[in-house]
Amino acid sequence: MVIMTMTSSPAFLPVLERIAEEIERTPGRGRPADYIPALAACDPRRFGMAVAELDGTVYGVGDWRQPFSTQSITKVFTLALDLAREGDELWEHVGREPSGNPFNSLVQLEYEQGIPRNPFINAGALVVTDRLQTRTGDAAGELLAFLRAESGNASLEFDMEVAASESQHGDRNAALAHFMASYGNIDNEIPVLLDQYFRQCSVAASCADLALAATFLARHGIRADGTRLLTRSQAKQVNAVMLTCGTYDAAGDFAYRVGLPGKSGVGGGIVAVVPGRCALCVWSPGLDERGNSVAGVAALDRFTTLTGLSVF
């Protein structure tokens, strides 16, 4: 794996530098996620952006080496890890449709009999984590090992302060899990599942780490070591669900503006994939009212505009 620095001259570096300059001049960066106390103190004007190419070359601008709380971005990786193990059986327990409701909503579960709309809302992510836990005995540990291997960063770790903070304010996630368990759609004990889920969301990683970790989706399912995690069809499925469901109930606007598969997290990060070309990660902690990074979405919008790269 090649790690390039800002002194290198990779293909997209001038584009990233231009974007960083534009973002620096942009007022109004949104607000950090204040309902998770451990995230509330983040400076909304921090900004980093990284690109990882198919050969593992990675480069970036701004705070691209600064670890941040990945939060829901990790749902992409747990989805891939479980889909690799059980294939299409997964889709009997979680859907693939946009929800149109907030990511932590309970509204649809009752009239859809405990089957979440997609793997990226909290209910769907709980189902995926539950199923990965059943198959591995340590879903969060499996995720962390995967991120370390794909990023080449063996020091990646859970942020237990963030995990504890989420656990202390996790009543709605507990309610979602119990409700789905009442329909037989959860296998593990709820406290075990919630511990796995909160640790999963607490992983601290940088833009460089996450861009590298997501590059297997740009390589159509091939990992950094050349082995295949997903079939080409499964990689397409994950990218498709990212495009339609990856940015909460703003996925339509994200597809309209950015035109790439993407997954955001309330820590302010967004990963995006250009199939066959590269993966990106952008981070800025200030969020809009739907939980997506204001500067992050703007930066990815500019990237696809300036480069002409999108899936459309």
XYZ file of C-alpha atoms in Angstrom:
312
model
C 0.000 0.000 0.000
C 1.375 3.400 -1.023
C 0.821 6.348 1.313
C 1.389 9.648 -0.451
C 1.810 12.997 1.223
C 0.776 16.496 0.316
C 4.124 16.988 -1.426
C 3.132 14.408 -4.058
C 1.266 15.281 -7.251
C -1.570 12.761 -7.685
C -4.327 13.313 -10.198
C -6.975 14.891 -7.964
C -4.772 16.900 -5.609
C -5.249 20.283 -7.374
C -9.010 19.698 -7.245
C -8.872 18.955 -3.510
C -6.781 22.057 -2.865
C -9.272 24.213 -4.765
C -12.185 22.708 -2.837
C -10.451 23.307 0.505
C -9.889 26.958 -0.410
C -13.560 27.372 -1.350
C -14.784 25.674 1.812
C -12.544 27.894 3.937
C -14.342 30.951 2.559
C -17.801 29.472 3.120
C -19.788 30.794 6.100
C -22.357 28.710 7.936
C -20.991 25.220 8.558
C -23.895 23.816 10.579
C -23.756 22.478 14.145
C -22.107 19.371 15.651
C -24.307 16.528 16.903
C -25.250 17.901 20.320
C -27.415 14.922 21.306
C -24.211 12.881 21.693
C -22.317 14.824 24.393
C -18.929 13.449 23.350
C -19.390 14.966 19.864
C -20.944 18.286 20.860
C -17.628 20.059 21.483
C -16.245 19.510 17.948
C -15.271 22.638 16.014
C -17.641 22.879 13.000
C -14.985 24.678 10.953
C -12.592 21.728 10.909
C -12.314 20.253 7.400
C -10.439 17.389 5.808
C -10.768 15.490 2.548
C -8.935 12.465 1.153
C -8.942 10.431 -2.059
C -7.756 6.809 -2.238
C -7.049 5.388 -5.673
C -7.393 1.744 -6.666
C -3.721 0.925 -6.040
C -3.871 2.210 -2.444
C -2.385 5.641 -3.129
C -4.026 8.091 -0.735
C -3.669 11.859 -0.408
C -5.659 14.736 0.951
C -6.021 18.267 2.227
C -6.792 19.958 5.518
C -7.453 17.685 8.491
C -7.352 14.524 6.376
C -5.167 12.722 8.941
C -7.237 13.776 11.981
C -9.214 10.888 13.530
C -12.909 11.561 14.112
C -15.934 9.574 15.248
C -17.068 7.478 12.279
C -20.587 6.827 13.605
C -22.945 5.586 10.853
C -20.208 5.367 8.221
C -19.327 1.995 9.742
C -22.721 0.652 8.638
C -21.309 0.302 5.112
C -18.602 -2.046 6.322
C -20.792 -4.186 8.583
C -23.244 -4.520 5.693
C -20.465 -5.721 3.391
C -19.082 -8.110 6.002
C -22.461 -9.705 6.654
C -23.507 -9.778 2.993
C -20.270 -11.620 2.210
C -21.246 -14.288 4.731
C -24.954 -14.853 4.152
C -25.695 -13.402 0.728
C -29.279 -12.705 -0.293
C -30.731 -14.210 2.898
C -29.907 -10.894 4.550
C -32.519 -9.116 2.435
C -35.274 -11.213 4.032
C -34.608 -9.317 7.274
C -33.909 -5.769 6.055
C -35.153 -3.885 3.008
C -33.407 -1.824 0.362
C -35.768 1.144 0.055
C -35.295 4.750 1.196
C -37.201 5.414 4.406
C -38.249 9.041 3.974
C -38.145 9.320 7.773
C -35.400 10.298 10.255
C -32.678 7.696 10.768
C -33.853 6.825 14.303
C -37.588 6.685 13.535
C -39.845 3.940 14.915
C -42.785 4.886 12.694
C -42.446 2.366 9.869
C -41.493 -0.685 11.908
C -44.970 -1.443 13.222
C -46.845 -1.477 9.933
C -43.938 -3.226 8.197
C -43.857 -5.956 10.863
C -40.410 -5.336 12.243
C -38.537 -5.310 8.902
C -36.500 -2.073 8.610
C -36.606 -0.200 5.314
C -32.834 -0.315 4.686
C -29.512 -1.204 6.369
C -28.479 2.390 7.009
C -31.268 3.664 9.226
C -30.619 2.717 12.845
C -33.148 -0.126 12.889
C -31.653 -1.685 9.775
C -28.105 -1.295 11.043
C -29.089 -3.016 14.293
C -30.405 -5.976 12.273
C -27.183 -6.190 10.237
C -25.022 -5.981 13.371
C -27.173 -8.627 15.028
C -26.756 -10.998 12.109
C -23.010 -10.369 11.910
C -22.786 -10.978 15.658
C -24.522 -14.350 15.226
C -22.047 -15.339 12.519
C -18.833 -14.088 14.126
C -19.410 -13.837 17.873
C -17.892 -10.335 17.832
C -19.377 -8.068 15.178
C -17.575 -4.943 16.390
C -14.252 -6.776 16.563
C -14.762 -8.127 13.041
C -15.446 -4.603 11.792
C -12.368 -3.170 13.528
C -10.114 -5.888 12.113
C -11.444 -5.194 8.618
C -10.894 -1.429 8.911
C -7.364 -1.941 10.210
C -6.509 -4.296 7.369
C -7.996 -2.182 4.561
C -6.624 1.136 5.838
C -3.223 -0.271 6.733
C -3.580 1.441 10.118
C -3.213 -1.120 12.911
C -3.753 1.571 15.564
C -7.450 2.133 14.757
C -9.499 1.640 17.896
C -12.888 2.114 19.506
C -13.433 5.396 21.360
C -14.926 4.045 24.562
C -15.880 7.536 25.766
C -18.084 7.948 22.692
C -19.474 4.419 23.074
C -20.354 5.090 26.710
C -21.933 8.420 25.784
C -24.120 6.757 23.173
C -25.044 3.964 25.555
C -26.170 6.474 28.176
C -28.383 8.188 25.592
C -29.376 5.054 23.672
C -32.977 4.564 24.761
C -34.386 4.952 21.259
C -31.966 2.403 19.806
C -32.922 0.034 22.612
C -36.589 0.599 21.765
C -35.931 -0.170 18.102
C -34.104 -3.377 19.001
C -36.794 -4.574 21.423
C -39.539 -3.786 18.932
C -37.842 -5.805 16.174
C -37.155 -8.630 18.633
C -40.901 -8.818 19.282
C -41.287 -9.696 15.589
C -38.507 -12.300 15.727
C -36.094 -10.195 13.698
C -33.319 -10.040 16.342
C -31.362 -13.132 17.402
C -29.068 -11.919 20.175
C -29.764 -10.579 23.633
C -30.544 -6.870 23.375
C -27.787 -5.681 25.797
C -25.214 -7.679 23.802
C -26.458 -6.236 20.517
C -26.474 -2.660 21.805
C -22.936 -3.004 23.175
C -21.753 -4.251 19.789
C -23.618 -1.501 17.952
C -22.379 1.370 20.124
C -18.776 0.150 19.909
C -19.142 -0.207 16.140
C -20.267 3.401 15.815
C -17.512 4.680 18.119
C -14.547 3.752 15.905
C -12.224 6.738 15.477
C -10.609 7.000 12.034
C -9.339 9.670 9.664
C -10.388 10.610 6.139
C -7.306 8.744 4.875
C -8.249 5.609 6.812
C -11.848 5.583 5.623
C -11.111 6.414 1.996
C -8.695 3.480 1.901
C -11.138 1.199 3.711
C -13.917 1.993 1.229
C -11.789 1.407 -1.858
C -12.868 -2.248 -2.076
C -16.209 -0.922 -3.309
C -14.459 1.036 -6.067
C -12.619 -2.197 -6.944
C -15.969 -4.008 -7.291
C -15.504 -6.092 -4.139
C -11.730 -6.713 -4.174
C -9.862 -6.059 -0.912
C -6.502 -4.314 -0.578
C -4.668 -7.663 -0.473
C -6.240 -8.790 -3.751
C -8.734 -11.226 -2.241
C -12.418 -10.898 -3.011
C -14.817 -9.906 -0.218
C -17.928 -9.364 -2.347
C -18.978 -10.558 -5.751
C -19.174 -7.836 -8.363
C -22.964 -8.018 -8.076
C -22.861 -7.655 -4.278
C -20.530 -4.650 -4.525
C -23.041 -3.111 -6.929
C -25.803 -3.771 -4.397
C -23.921 -2.032 -1.576
C -23.128 0.955 -3.792
C -26.757 1.147 -4.907
C -28.074 1.167 -1.341
C -25.491 3.815 -0.445
C -26.721 6.000 -3.294
C -30.413 5.664 -2.421
C -30.250 5.416 1.392
C -26.799 6.477 2.594
C -27.489 10.048 3.713
C -30.563 9.547 5.882
C -33.722 11.209 4.546
C -31.645 13.534 2.319
C -30.489 10.760 -0.039
C -32.415 12.147 -2.992
C -30.830 15.559 -2.605
C -27.383 13.971 -2.175
C -27.825 11.929 -5.371
C -28.995 15.089 -7.155
C -26.066 17.211 -5.979
C -23.215 14.700 -5.766
C -24.192 11.754 -7.941
C -22.089 9.155 -6.111
C -22.804 6.338 -3.656
C -22.158 7.833 -0.240
C -22.612 7.179 3.464
C -22.609 9.866 6.101
C -22.251 9.816 9.879
C -23.246 12.318 12.530
C -19.575 12.676 13.459
C -19.371 14.817 10.310
C -17.783 12.298 7.952
C -18.986 11.111 4.538
C -17.454 8.351 2.419
C -18.177 8.250 -1.314
C -17.281 5.817 -4.076
C -16.423 6.358 -7.729
C -16.720 2.762 -9.038
C -13.664 1.719 -11.001
C -11.747 4.874 -10.056
C -11.379 5.843 -6.378
C -12.980 6.293 -2.977
C -13.220 9.536 -1.030
C -13.815 10.643 2.520
C -14.583 14.142 3.713
C -14.974 15.358 7.299
C -16.373 18.511 8.834
C -18.363 18.231 12.100
C -21.039 20.864 11.402
C -24.286 19.142 10.408
C -27.467 20.202 8.660
C -30.938 19.478 10.057
C -30.874 15.975 8.542
C -27.592 14.950 10.135
C -25.230 15.361 7.171
C -22.036 17.431 7.139
C -22.756 20.819 5.532
C -19.202 21.335 4.275
C -18.849 17.634 3.439
C -21.790 17.574 1.047
C -20.655 20.864 -0.500
C -17.125 19.498 -0.999
C -18.334 16.305 -2.694
C -20.677 18.368 -4.862
C -17.707 20.446 -6.002
C -15.567 17.336 -6.556
C -18.013 15.763 -8.981
C -18.638 19.120 -10.678
C -14.941 19.876 -11.150
C -13.913 16.366 -12.211
C -17.042 15.306 -14.114
C -16.999 12.003 -12.204
C -20.336 10.575 -11.115
C -22.413 7.463 -11.714
C -24.719 9.433 -14.038
